[in-house]
Short mmCIF file of C-alpha atoms in Angstrom, two decimals:
data_model
loop_
_atom_site.label_atom_id
_atom_site.label_comp_id
_atom_site.label_asym_id
_atom_site.label_seq_id
_atom_site.Cartn_x
_atom_site.Cartn_y
_atom_site.Cartn_z
CA GLY A 20 -60.68 -21.36 -5.42
CA GLU A 21 -63.30 -22.90 -3.19
CA SER A 22 -65.56 -25.46 -4.74
CA VAL A 23 -67.75 -28.28 -3.80
CA GLY A 24 -68.72 -30.71 -6.54
CA LEU A 25 -70.63 -33.88 -7.00
CA HIS A 26 -69.51 -36.99 -8.94
CA LEU A 27 -72.95 -37.98 -10.20
CA PRO A 28 -75.53 -35.43 -11.34
CA THR A 29 -78.38 -38.05 -11.34
CA LEU A 30 -78.92 -41.24 -9.56
CA SER A 31 -81.67 -43.86 -10.15
CA VAL A 32 -82.23 -46.41 -7.35
CA GLN A 33 -84.58 -49.34 -6.93
CA GLU A 34 -87.03 -48.80 -4.00
CA GLY A 35 -85.73 -50.63 -0.93
CA ASP A 36 -82.09 -50.49 -2.06
CA ASN A 37 -79.45 -48.34 -0.47
CA SER A 38 -78.42 -45.01 -2.10
CA ILE A 39 -74.96 -43.47 -2.05
CA ILE A 40 -74.45 -39.84 -3.15
CA ASN A 41 -70.90 -38.64 -3.37
CA CYS A 42 -69.38 -35.17 -3.11
CA ALA A 43 -65.87 -33.74 -3.46
CA TYR A 44 -64.69 -30.56 -1.82
CA SER A 45 -61.47 -28.62 -2.40
CA ASN A 46 -61.00 -26.27 0.60
CA SER A 47 -58.87 -27.80 3.32
CA ALA A 48 -60.02 -25.03 5.71
CA SER A 49 -63.64 -26.29 5.61
CA ASP A 50 -64.52 -27.66 9.09
CA TYR A 51 -68.16 -28.46 8.88
CA PHE A 52 -70.19 -30.24 6.19
CA ILE A 53 -73.86 -30.61 5.63
CA TRP A 54 -76.22 -32.55 3.46
CA TYR A 55 -79.48 -30.95 2.36
CA LYS A 56 -82.52 -32.38 0.59
CA GLN A 57 -84.51 -30.22 -1.72
CA GLU A 58 -87.97 -31.17 -2.99
CA SER A 59 -89.44 -29.39 -6.00
CA GLY A 60 -90.46 -25.79 -5.31
CA LYS A 61 -89.23 -25.83 -1.72
CA GLY A 62 -86.17 -24.60 0.13
CA PRO A 63 -83.43 -27.11 1.03
CA GLN A 64 -83.97 -29.06 4.21
CA PHE A 65 -81.19 -30.09 6.59
CA ILE A 66 -80.57 -33.83 6.65
CA ILE A 67 -77.38 -34.48 8.52
CA ASP A 68 -74.11 -32.75 9.32
CA ILE A 69 -70.53 -33.80 10.26
CA ARG A 70 -67.66 -31.87 11.71
CA SER A 71 -64.17 -32.23 10.38
CA ASN A 72 -62.95 -34.02 13.51
CA MET A 73 -65.28 -36.94 12.71
CA ASP A 74 -65.26 -39.45 9.84
CA LYS A 75 -68.75 -40.88 10.24
CA ARG A 76 -72.08 -39.80 11.61
CA GLN A 77 -75.36 -41.71 11.54
CA GLY A 78 -78.91 -40.52 11.67
CA GLN A 79 -82.24 -42.14 10.99
CA ARG A 80 -81.65 -44.15 7.76
CA VAL A 81 -78.88 -41.83 6.73
CA THR A 82 -75.15 -41.95 7.24
CA VAL A 83 -72.57 -39.36 6.27
CA LEU A 84 -68.98 -40.29 5.74
CA LEU A 85 -66.06 -37.88 5.59
CA ASN A 86 -62.68 -38.62 4.15
CA LYS A 87 -60.42 -35.65 4.71
CA THR A 88 -57.40 -37.29 3.12
CA VAL A 89 -59.04 -37.24 -0.32
CA LYS A 90 -61.55 -34.45 0.49
CA HIS A 91 -64.62 -36.63 -0.11
CA LEU A 92 -67.99 -36.67 1.46
CA SER A 93 -70.76 -39.20 0.92
CA LEU A 94 -74.39 -39.56 2.01
CA GLN A 95 -75.82 -43.06 2.35
CA ILE A 96 -79.59 -43.59 2.48
CA ALA A 97 -80.68 -46.99 3.71
CA ALA A 98 -83.79 -48.75 2.30
CA THR A 99 -84.61 -45.90 -0.16
CA GLN A 100 -88.24 -44.90 -0.24
CA PRO A 101 -90.33 -42.95 -2.75
CA GLY A 102 -90.31 -40.00 -0.37
CA ASP A 103 -86.55 -39.83 -0.75
CA SER A 104 -86.88 -38.55 -4.34
CA ALA A 105 -85.36 -35.12 -4.34
CA VAL A 106 -82.21 -33.20 -5.22
CA TYR A 107 -79.43 -33.63 -2.68
CA PHE A 108 -76.81 -30.98 -2.07
CA CYS A 109 -73.64 -31.22 -0.09
CA ALA A 110 -72.22 -28.03 1.48
CA GLU A 111 -68.95 -27.08 3.11
CA THR A 112 -68.64 -24.38 5.73
CA ILE A 113 -65.79 -21.99 6.43
CA LEU A 114 -65.84 -19.48 9.23
CA TYR A 115 -64.98 -15.98 8.11
CA SER A 116 -64.90 -13.31 10.80
CA SER A 117 -68.21 -13.95 12.60
CA ALA A 118 -70.08 -15.36 9.64
CA SER A 119 -70.11 -18.82 8.22
CA LYS A 120 -69.59 -19.00 4.49
CA ILE A 121 -71.53 -22.01 3.25
CA ILE A 122 -70.72 -23.15 -0.30
CA PHE A 123 -72.99 -25.61 -2.08
CA GLY A 124 -72.22 -28.24 -4.64
CA SER A 125 -74.28 -28.48 -7.86
CA GLY A 126 -76.63 -31.19 -6.55
CA THR A 127 -77.59 -34.83 -7.37
CA ARG A 128 -81.10 -35.72 -8.33
CA LEU A 129 -82.22 -38.99 -6.77
CA SER A 130 -85.03 -40.88 -8.45
CA ILE A 131 -86.66 -44.02 -7.08
CA ARG A 132 -87.75 -46.89 -9.31
CA PRO A 133 -90.77 -48.88 -7.99
CA SER B 28 -88.87 -22.58 17.97
CA GLN B 29 -87.38 -20.62 15.15
CA THR B 30 -89.16 -19.89 11.95
CA ILE B 31 -88.23 -18.10 8.75
CA HIS B 32 -90.74 -16.45 6.40
CA GLN B 33 -90.25 -15.32 2.78
CA TRP B 34 -92.67 -13.52 0.61
CA PRO B 35 -94.04 -13.39 -1.91
CA ALA B 36 -93.88 -17.06 -2.92
CA THR B 37 -93.99 -16.29 -6.67
CA LEU B 38 -93.51 -13.08 -8.59
CA VAL B 39 -93.69 -12.11 -12.21
CA GLN B 40 -92.05 -8.79 -13.06
CA PRO B 41 -91.26 -7.03 -16.31
CA VAL B 42 -87.77 -6.08 -17.29
CA GLY B 43 -86.71 -2.75 -15.86
CA SER B 44 -89.14 -2.83 -12.92
CA PRO B 45 -87.96 -2.65 -9.31
CA LEU B 46 -87.83 -5.63 -6.97
CA SER B 47 -88.18 -6.06 -3.18
CA LEU B 48 -88.18 -9.50 -1.57
CA GLU B 49 -88.49 -9.73 2.19
CA CYS B 50 -87.39 -12.26 4.71
CA THR B 51 -87.98 -12.31 8.45
CA VAL B 52 -86.83 -14.71 11.15
CA GLU B 53 -88.58 -15.39 14.42
CA GLY B 54 -87.44 -17.06 17.54
CA THR B 55 -83.79 -16.16 17.47
CA SER B 56 -81.70 -13.02 18.05
CA ASN B 57 -78.87 -11.56 15.94
CA PRO B 58 -78.94 -14.35 13.33
CA ASN B 59 -76.54 -14.46 10.41
CA LEU B 60 -78.74 -13.96 7.36
CA TYR B 61 -78.13 -15.05 3.74
CA TRP B 62 -79.66 -14.63 0.32
CA TYR B 63 -79.07 -17.37 -2.19
CA ARG B 64 -80.20 -17.67 -5.78
CA GLN B 65 -80.89 -20.92 -7.55
CA ALA B 66 -81.27 -21.13 -11.38
CA ALA B 67 -83.51 -23.87 -12.69
CA GLY B 68 -81.97 -27.27 -12.19
CA ARG B 69 -78.82 -25.79 -10.72
CA GLY B 70 -77.10 -25.37 -7.36
CA LEU B 71 -77.28 -22.46 -4.92
CA GLN B 72 -75.29 -19.32 -5.44
CA LEU B 73 -74.56 -17.15 -2.42
CA LEU B 74 -75.53 -13.52 -3.12
CA PHE B 75 -75.36 -11.68 0.20
CA TYR B 76 -74.85 -12.37 3.86
CA SER B 77 -75.19 -10.24 6.97
CA VAL B 78 -73.88 -10.56 10.49
CA GLY B 79 -75.83 -7.64 11.90
CA ILE B 80 -78.03 -4.63 11.29
CA GLY B 81 -76.73 -2.54 8.45
CA GLN B 82 -73.85 -5.02 7.74
CA ILE B 83 -74.03 -6.54 4.27
CA SER B 84 -71.34 -8.54 2.46
CA SER B 85 -71.76 -9.08 -1.26
CA GLU B 86 -70.47 -12.21 -2.85
CA VAL B 87 -70.95 -11.48 -6.53
CA PRO B 88 -71.22 -8.25 -8.48
CA GLN B 89 -74.74 -7.99 -9.87
CA ASN B 90 -77.83 -6.04 -10.36
CA LEU B 91 -79.08 -6.71 -6.83
CA SER B 92 -78.58 -5.23 -3.42
CA ALA B 93 -79.49 -6.26 0.11
CA SER B 94 -80.34 -4.38 3.31
CA ARG B 95 -80.92 -5.34 6.92
CA PRO B 96 -82.99 -2.60 8.55
CA GLN B 97 -83.86 -4.64 11.56
CA ASP B 98 -82.17 -7.55 13.42
CA ARG B 99 -84.44 -10.26 11.98
CA GLN B 100 -85.32 -8.64 8.62
CA PHE B 101 -83.38 -9.09 5.44
CA ILE B 102 -84.47 -7.51 2.13
CA LEU B 103 -83.25 -8.19 -1.46
CA SER B 104 -83.81 -5.35 -3.85
CA SER B 105 -83.15 -4.23 -7.40
CA LYS B 106 -83.82 -0.88 -9.04
CA LYS B 107 -84.19 -2.35 -12.53
CA LEU B 108 -84.63 -5.99 -13.18
CA LEU B 109 -82.89 -7.91 -15.91
CA LEU B 110 -84.04 -11.12 -17.63
CA SER B 111 -81.01 -12.82 -16.04
CA ASP B 112 -82.38 -12.03 -12.60
CA SER B 113 -85.07 -14.80 -12.96
CA GLY B 114 -84.62 -17.60 -10.54
CA PHE B 115 -85.51 -19.10 -7.24
CA TYR B 116 -84.40 -16.82 -4.35
CA LEU B 117 -83.83 -18.37 -0.95
CA CYS B 118 -83.30 -16.60 2.40
CA ALA B 119 -81.62 -18.50 5.22
CA TRP B 120 -80.29 -17.99 8.71
CA THR B 121 -77.61 -19.53 10.96
CA THR B 122 -76.56 -19.21 14.59
CA PRO B 123 -73.93 -16.46 14.76
CA GLY B 124 -70.32 -16.90 15.83
CA THR B 125 -69.93 -20.56 14.91
CA SER B 126 -69.21 -22.52 11.78
CA ASN B 127 -70.94 -25.58 13.15
CA SER B 128 -74.44 -24.41 12.47
CA PRO B 129 -76.53 -25.42 9.50
CA LEU B 130 -78.46 -23.06 7.31
CA HIS B 131 -82.20 -22.93 7.84
CA PHE B 132 -83.97 -22.04 4.60
CA GLY B 133 -87.26 -20.31 3.90
CA ASN B 134 -89.51 -21.70 1.19
CA GLY B 135 -88.19 -19.35 -1.45
CA THR B 136 -89.54 -16.83 -3.96
CA ARG B 137 -89.86 -17.87 -7.58
CA LEU B 138 -89.07 -14.76 -9.64
CA THR B 139 -89.84 -14.63 -13.38
CA VAL B 140 -88.64 -11.57 -15.22
CA THR B 141 -90.49 -11.06 -18.54
#
């Protein structure tokens, strides 16, 4: 069945270092991938996305890498800051009829050491 | 710009009582609408999605139902709550007709069934 999973449930990073959060997906039909950030008590916020015809996309301090061969997705956060502390979810999207079906992974909690 | 509203933010209900959570979207027409549930410290589970008024797709059998009486209104209901219905309920929308559109979430409703 469809699934999106994360290799590491928790990640502790020194402030200023780079963070890498990994994700595996299983559905070859997925054509769009998204990373979300969720702070405590709030809804997930969009961070960055990537289409299946790309293997890398950069935003402000964040980079998403997509390896379709091994069905792997990663989120890199440069110069991690205390405000980056949150749970991060990857999600894969499959288009069914006229609706996108978006399946989330279980999440990785990122904590920042001062 | 588009906005999404959910209410109430928190809710405590006794077992066996009814439930009605409401979600409205502004600034867009004919959005795809979604209800997700998130158990404490866990990922997001898709409950329902809708591509139009009166059109509801259910992802998991459960004690809940959804309705879409207006284009930008999505309601999650239950006739009799169970303890297992406790969780964080999130409404979200996407642009219709494409898989390359991220979910935009509301701030959620924290439901505690006692």
